[in-house]
Amino acid sequence: MDLPIDLPITPMLAKAVKGVPAADSVEGGLSYEPKWDGFRVLVLRDGDDVELASRGSKPLTRYFPEVVEAVRAHLPQRCALDGEIVVRSGDQGAQRLDWEALSQRIHPAASRVAKLSAETPAEVIFFDALALDDDSLLDQPFRDRRARLVAALDGRTSATPFHLTRVTDDPDLATDWFTRFEGAGLDGVVAKPLDGAYEPGKRTMLKIKHSRTADAVVFGYRIHKSGEGVGSLLLGMFSSDGRLIPVGGASAFTMARRRELIDELADLVVRDDDGGALTGETERSRFSGSKDVSFVRLSPERVVEVKFDQLEGSRFRHAAGFLRWRPDREPESCLIDQVERAPSYDLDAVLGAR
């Protein structure tokens, strides 16, 4: 592939901040845009040669044949564009991003890939441009890269599975987006320096993500990959009819804390008649592959307060963060129906007019 930038290349990243920053907090000002929750992708095209490069080392090209076909049909002959692959679900007028449907697109069987490309077709939300035609845009300010991106996507129709993310220079509007757009499955807001270059692999952008707290019951733990200490706590909440529903896990402990948790939880380990610890297995996902999904069963007696970003269906979208034990809470009081959820918001309203 012959493009005016060095390949392979990694996308520009963002560092987390607590609130929407003021427009004048960065010299030259900031541009704000919605933070999409999908697979980050660098769409690379040189004629018929198309690659969907991921943030990691695993290309996405083979999993999204409908996107590759659309790239050849609708994008400039030579380009490198930054965006997010998403899948939507729901009835017309009440659609949202569907992370579960998107994650199922990563499948080893070619027949399954072809089937899902028709049943749950993906779309791409574009928000930056690294190269167009013979021009590298890496050293250009974002305001100029944005103008080139707008021109590159001109002429799209409603049938084209490509979208141009909306932007604003108004932090108050960005704050409004942060609140409203979560109901369509979005992840927050991103702020970019208007005069900033595109810096691959560097945390040049700012991201503002949702954060909430909830109480959950610990029903098991996984051993850390090192073989020593607790790797993650498995969390559940009760349904209205008394069923314990797995909602996710909490990890990111220090090694010292991992060892301490083994001792803290020892009395809760469920054991067989011979005194051995009983184990179970969680459901495998598209991303677990051959990883060990076994866990040590615990009696569901301890309640923990965790922080999380979104509850999607009955699962935390990302791993939760451990905050503290809640000895004042009864396990049965941890009801999934009481967890705060964002009001629904239609995805098409986020995307706006083409």
Coordinates of C-alpha atoms in Angstrom, one line a residue:
M1 CA 0.0 0.0 0.0
D2 CA 1.5 3.3 -1.1
L3 CA 0.3 6.3 0.9
P4 CA 2.0 9.6 1.9
I5 CA 2.4 8.4 5.5
D6 CA 4.5 5.8 7.1
L7 CA 2.7 2.5 7.7
P8 CA 1.9 0.8 10.0
I9 CA 0.5 3.7 12.0
T10 CA -1.4 4.0 15.3
P11 CA -4.2 6.4 16.0
M12 CA -4.0 9.5 18.1
L13 CA -5.2 8.9 21.6
A14 CA -6.9 10.9 24.4
K15 CA -6.3 11.4 28.0
A16 CA -9.2 11.4 30.5
V17 CA -10.3 14.7 32.2
K18 CA -13.1 15.1 34.7
G19 CA -15.2 17.7 32.9
V20 CA -15.7 19.5 29.6
P21 CA -12.8 21.9 29.4
A22 CA -13.2 25.6 28.5
A23 CA -12.6 26.5 24.9
D24 CA -9.8 28.8 25.9
S25 CA -8.0 26.3 28.1
V26 CA -5.8 25.4 25.1
E27 CA -4.1 27.9 22.9
G28 CA -5.9 28.2 19.7
G29 CA -9.2 26.8 21.1
L30 CA -10.8 23.4 21.2
S31 CA -13.2 21.5 19.0
Y32 CA -15.7 19.2 20.7
E33 CA -17.3 16.1 19.3
P34 CA -19.3 13.1 20.6
K35 CA -17.2 10.1 21.8
W36 CA -18.4 7.1 19.9
D37 CA -18.4 3.6 21.5
G38 CA -17.3 1.1 19.0
F39 CA -14.1 -0.3 17.4
R40 CA -11.5 2.4 16.6
V41 CA -10.4 2.0 13.0
L42 CA -7.9 3.6 10.6
V43 CA -9.4 3.2 7.1
L44 CA -6.5 2.9 4.7
R45 CA -7.1 2.8 0.9
D46 CA -4.8 2.7 -2.1
G47 CA -7.0 1.9 -5.1
D48 CA -8.5 -1.5 -4.6
D49 CA -6.2 -2.2 -1.7
V50 CA -8.1 -1.6 1.5
E51 CA -7.1 -2.2 5.1
L52 CA -9.2 -1.6 8.3
A53 CA -6.4 -1.1 10.9
S54 CA -7.3 -1.4 14.5
R55 CA -5.8 0.4 17.6
G56 CA -4.1 -2.9 18.4
S57 CA -2.1 -5.3 16.3
K58 CA -5.2 -7.2 14.9
P59 CA -6.5 -5.9 11.6
L60 CA -10.3 -5.7 11.3
T61 CA -10.5 -6.0 7.5
R62 CA -11.7 -9.6 7.3
Y63 CA -14.5 -9.1 9.8
F64 CA -16.2 -6.3 8.0
P65 CA -16.5 -7.1 4.3
E66 CA -19.4 -4.7 3.8
V67 CA -17.3 -1.8 5.0
V68 CA -14.4 -2.8 2.7
E69 CA -16.8 -2.8 -0.2
A70 CA -18.2 0.6 0.8
V71 CA -14.7 2.0 1.0
R72 CA -14.0 1.0 -2.5
A73 CA -17.3 2.5 -3.7
H74 CA -17.4 5.8 -1.8
L75 CA -14.1 7.0 -0.5
P76 CA -11.2 8.7 -2.3
Q77 CA -8.8 6.4 -4.2
R78 CA -6.0 7.1 -1.8
C79 CA -6.8 8.0 1.8
A80 CA -6.2 7.3 5.5
L81 CA -9.2 8.3 7.6
D82 CA -9.7 7.9 11.4
G83 CA -13.1 6.7 12.7
E84 CA -15.1 4.3 14.7
I85 CA -16.9 1.1 13.5
V86 CA -20.3 0.8 15.1
V87 CA -23.4 -1.3 14.8
R88 CA -26.9 0.0 15.6
S89 CA -30.0 -1.8 16.9
G90 CA -33.6 -0.9 17.8
D91 CA -36.7 0.3 16.1
Q92 CA -36.7 3.3 13.7
G93 CA -36.8 6.4 15.8
A94 CA -35.4 4.6 18.9
Q95 CA -32.1 3.2 17.7
R96 CA -28.8 3.1 19.7
L97 CA -25.3 1.7 19.4
D98 CA -25.2 -2.0 20.1
W99 CA -21.8 -3.1 21.5
E100 CA -22.9 -6.7 21.9
A101 CA -23.9 -7.0 18.3
L102 CA -20.6 -5.3 17.2
S103 CA -18.5 -7.6 19.4
Q104 CA -20.1 -10.7 17.8
R105 CA -18.7 -9.5 14.4
I106 CA -15.3 -10.7 15.5
H107 CA -15.6 -14.4 14.5
P108 CA -13.1 -16.9 13.1
A109 CA -15.5 -18.6 10.6
A110 CA -15.7 -16.9 7.2
S111 CA -19.3 -18.2 6.8
R112 CA -20.3 -16.5 10.1
V113 CA -18.6 -13.3 9.1
A114 CA -20.6 -13.2 5.8
K115 CA -23.9 -14.0 7.6
L116 CA -23.4 -11.3 10.2
S117 CA -22.3 -8.7 7.6
A118 CA -25.8 -9.0 6.1
E119 CA -27.7 -9.3 9.4
T120 CA -26.0 -6.7 11.5
P121 CA -24.2 -4.4 9.0
A122 CA -21.6 -2.0 10.4
E123 CA -21.2 1.7 9.8
V124 CA -18.2 4.0 10.2
I125 CA -18.3 7.4 12.0
F126 CA -15.3 9.4 10.7
F127 CA -13.7 12.2 12.7
D128 CA -10.2 12.8 11.4
A129 CA -8.0 12.5 8.3
L130 CA -4.4 11.5 8.2
A131 CA -3.8 11.5 4.4
L132 CA -5.7 12.3 1.2
D133 CA -4.5 11.7 -2.3
D134 CA -0.7 12.6 -2.3
D135 CA -1.0 14.8 0.8
S136 CA 0.0 13.8 4.4
L137 CA -2.1 15.7 6.8
L138 CA -0.3 14.7 10.0
D139 CA 1.3 18.1 10.4
Q140 CA -1.8 20.1 9.5
P141 CA -3.9 21.7 12.3
F142 CA -7.2 19.9 13.1
R143 CA -9.3 22.8 11.7
D144 CA -7.7 22.1 8.3
R145 CA -7.9 18.3 8.6
R146 CA -11.5 18.6 9.4
A147 CA -12.2 20.7 6.2
R148 CA -10.4 18.1 4.1
L149 CA -12.4 15.3 5.8
V150 CA -15.7 17.1 5.1
A151 CA -14.8 17.5 1.4
A152 CA -13.7 13.8 1.2
L153 CA -17.1 12.6 2.5
D154 CA -19.2 15.0 0.4
G155 CA -21.8 13.3 -1.8
R156 CA -22.8 10.6 0.7
T157 CA -26.4 9.4 0.5
S158 CA -28.6 7.8 3.2
A159 CA -27.5 4.4 1.8
T160 CA -23.8 5.1 2.4
P161 CA -22.7 3.4 5.7
F162 CA -20.4 6.4 6.4
H163 CA -21.1 9.3 8.7
L164 CA -19.2 12.5 9.5
T165 CA -19.2 13.2 13.3
R166 CA -20.7 16.5 14.3
V167 CA -18.4 19.1 16.0
T168 CA -18.8 22.3 17.9
D169 CA -16.6 25.0 19.4
D170 CA -19.2 25.7 22.2
P171 CA -18.4 23.9 25.5
D172 CA -22.0 24.4 26.7
L173 CA -23.3 22.5 23.7
A174 CA -20.7 19.8 24.2
T175 CA -21.9 19.5 27.8
D176 CA -25.4 19.1 26.6
W177 CA -24.3 16.4 24.1
F178 CA -22.5 14.6 27.0
T179 CA -25.8 14.3 28.8
R180 CA -28.2 13.6 26.0
F181 CA -26.2 11.4 23.7
E182 CA -25.5 8.7 26.3
G183 CA -29.0 7.5 25.8
A184 CA -28.0 6.5 22.3
G185 CA -25.1 4.4 23.6
L186 CA -22.4 7.0 23.2
D187 CA -19.4 7.2 25.6
G188 CA -19.0 10.9 26.4
V189 CA -17.3 13.8 24.6
V190 CA -13.8 14.3 23.0
A191 CA -12.0 17.7 22.8
K192 CA -9.3 18.3 20.2
P193 CA -7.0 21.3 20.0
L194 CA -8.0 23.2 16.8
D195 CA -4.4 24.1 16.1
G196 CA -3.0 20.7 17.0
A197 CA -1.3 18.3 14.6
Y198 CA -2.3 14.6 14.3
E199 CA 0.2 12.8 16.6
P200 CA 0.0 9.0 16.2
G201 CA 0.1 7.1 19.5
K202 CA 0.2 10.3 21.7
R203 CA -2.6 11.3 24.1
T204 CA -3.1 14.7 22.5
M205 CA -6.9 14.8 22.7
L206 CA -9.0 15.1 25.9
K207 CA -11.9 12.7 26.7
I208 CA -14.7 13.1 29.1
K209 CA -16.5 9.9 30.0
H210 CA -19.5 9.0 32.0
S211 CA -19.0 7.6 35.5
R212 CA -21.5 6.3 38.0
T213 CA -21.5 4.1 41.1
A214 CA -23.5 1.1 42.1
D215 CA -23.5 -1.6 44.8
A216 CA -23.0 -5.2 43.6
V217 CA -22.6 -8.7 45.1
V218 CA -19.3 -10.5 44.8
F219 CA -20.0 -14.1 43.8
G220 CA -16.5 -15.2 42.7
Y221 CA -13.0 -14.3 41.7
R222 CA -10.5 -15.1 39.0
I223 CA -6.9 -15.9 39.8
H224 CA -4.5 -13.3 38.4
K225 CA -2.7 -14.3 35.2
S226 CA 0.6 -14.4 37.2
G227 CA -0.9 -17.3 39.2
E228 CA -0.8 -15.3 42.4
G229 CA -3.7 -13.3 44.1
V230 CA -7.0 -12.2 42.8
G231 CA -7.2 -11.0 39.2
S232 CA -10.7 -9.8 39.2
L233 CA -13.9 -9.9 41.3
L234 CA -17.0 -11.2 39.6
L235 CA -20.0 -9.0 40.3
G236 CA -23.8 -9.7 40.3
M237 CA -27.1 -8.0 41.1
F238 CA -30.5 -9.5 41.9
S239 CA -33.5 -9.4 39.6
S240 CA -36.9 -8.6 40.9
D241 CA -37.6 -12.3 41.2
G242 CA -34.5 -13.0 43.2
R243 CA -32.1 -14.3 40.5
L244 CA -28.5 -13.3 40.8
I245 CA -27.5 -11.8 37.4
P246 CA -23.8 -11.5 36.5
V247 CA -23.1 -7.9 35.5
G248 CA -19.3 -7.8 35.1
G249 CA -16.1 -7.6 37.0
A250 CA -13.8 -5.3 38.9
S251 CA -10.0 -5.5 38.5
A252 CA -7.0 -3.1 38.4
F253 CA -5.7 -4.0 41.9
T254 CA -2.1 -3.7 43.0
M255 CA -0.2 -7.0 43.4
A256 CA -0.2 -6.4 47.2
R257 CA -3.9 -5.9 47.2
R258 CA -4.5 -9.0 45.1
R259 CA -2.7 -11.1 47.7
E260 CA -4.7 -9.5 50.5
L261 CA -8.0 -10.3 48.8
I262 CA -7.2 -14.0 48.8
D263 CA -7.1 -13.9 52.6
E264 CA -10.1 -11.5 52.9
L265 CA -12.4 -13.7 50.8
A266 CA -11.2 -17.1 52.2
D267 CA -14.2 -17.6 54.5
L268 CA -16.6 -17.1 51.6
V269 CA -15.1 -19.7 49.3
V270 CA -17.7 -22.4 48.5
R271 CA -16.1 -25.8 49.1
D272 CA -16.9 -29.5 48.3
D273 CA -17.2 -32.3 50.9
D274 CA -13.4 -32.7 50.8
G275 CA -12.7 -29.1 51.5
G276 CA -11.7 -28.2 48.0
A277 CA -12.7 -24.9 46.4
L278 CA -15.6 -25.2 43.9
T279 CA -15.0 -23.5 40.6
G280 CA -17.2 -22.4 37.7
E281 CA -16.8 -20.9 34.3
T282 CA -18.2 -17.7 32.9
E283 CA -19.7 -17.5 29.4
R284 CA -17.0 -17.1 26.8
S285 CA -17.1 -14.0 24.6
R286 CA -15.7 -13.3 21.2
F287 CA -12.7 -11.7 22.9
S288 CA -11.9 -14.4 25.5
G289 CA -10.7 -16.9 22.8
S290 CA -8.7 -19.6 24.6
K291 CA -8.3 -17.6 27.8
D292 CA -9.1 -19.3 31.1
V293 CA -12.6 -18.2 32.1
S294 CA -12.7 -20.3 35.3
F295 CA -13.4 -18.7 38.6
V296 CA -13.5 -19.6 42.3
R297 CA -17.0 -19.6 43.6
L298 CA -17.9 -17.4 46.6
S299 CA -21.0 -17.4 48.8
P300 CA -22.8 -14.2 47.6
E301 CA -22.6 -12.4 51.0
R302 CA -20.3 -9.4 50.5
V303 CA -21.4 -6.2 48.8
V304 CA -19.0 -3.8 47.1
E305 CA -19.4 -0.3 45.7
V306 CA -18.0 0.1 42.2
K307 CA -17.7 2.8 39.6
F308 CA -18.8 2.1 36.1
D309 CA -19.5 4.0 32.9
Q310 CA -22.6 2.3 31.4
L311 CA -24.9 -0.6 32.1
E312 CA -25.8 -2.0 28.7
G313 CA -28.6 -4.6 29.0
S314 CA -27.5 -6.4 32.1
R315 CA -23.8 -5.9 31.8
F316 CA -21.3 -3.2 32.6
R317 CA -19.9 -2.0 29.3
H318 CA -16.3 -1.9 30.6
A319 CA -14.7 -3.3 33.7
A320 CA -15.8 -1.6 36.9
G321 CA -13.5 0.0 39.4
F322 CA -13.4 -1.1 43.0
L323 CA -14.3 1.7 45.4
R324 CA -15.0 0.1 48.8
W325 CA -16.7 -2.7 50.7
R326 CA -20.3 -2.0 51.8
P327 CA -20.8 -4.0 55.1
D328 CA -23.9 -1.9 55.7
R329 CA -25.7 -3.3 52.7
E330 CA -27.5 -6.6 52.4
P331 CA -26.8 -8.6 49.2
E332 CA -30.5 -8.8 48.4
S333 CA -30.8 -5.0 48.3
C334 CA -28.5 -4.9 45.2
L335 CA -31.2 -4.8 42.6
I336 CA -30.4 -4.4 38.9
D337 CA -33.6 -2.4 38.3
Q338 CA -32.4 0.3 40.6
V339 CA -29.2 1.1 38.7
E340 CA -29.2 4.5 37.0
R341 CA -29.6 4.4 33.2
A342 CA -29.5 7.2 30.7
P343 CA -32.8 8.2 29.1
S344 CA -33.2 6.8 25.6
Y345 CA -32.1 9.0 22.7
D346 CA -32.3 8.2 19.0
L347 CA -29.0 7.6 17.3
D348 CA -30.1 9.3 14.1
A349 CA -30.6 12.5 16.1
V350 CA -27.0 12.3 17.2
L351 CA -25.8 11.7 13.6
G352 CA -27.8 14.6 12.4
A353 CA -28.4 15.5 8.7
R354 CA -25.8 14.3 6.2

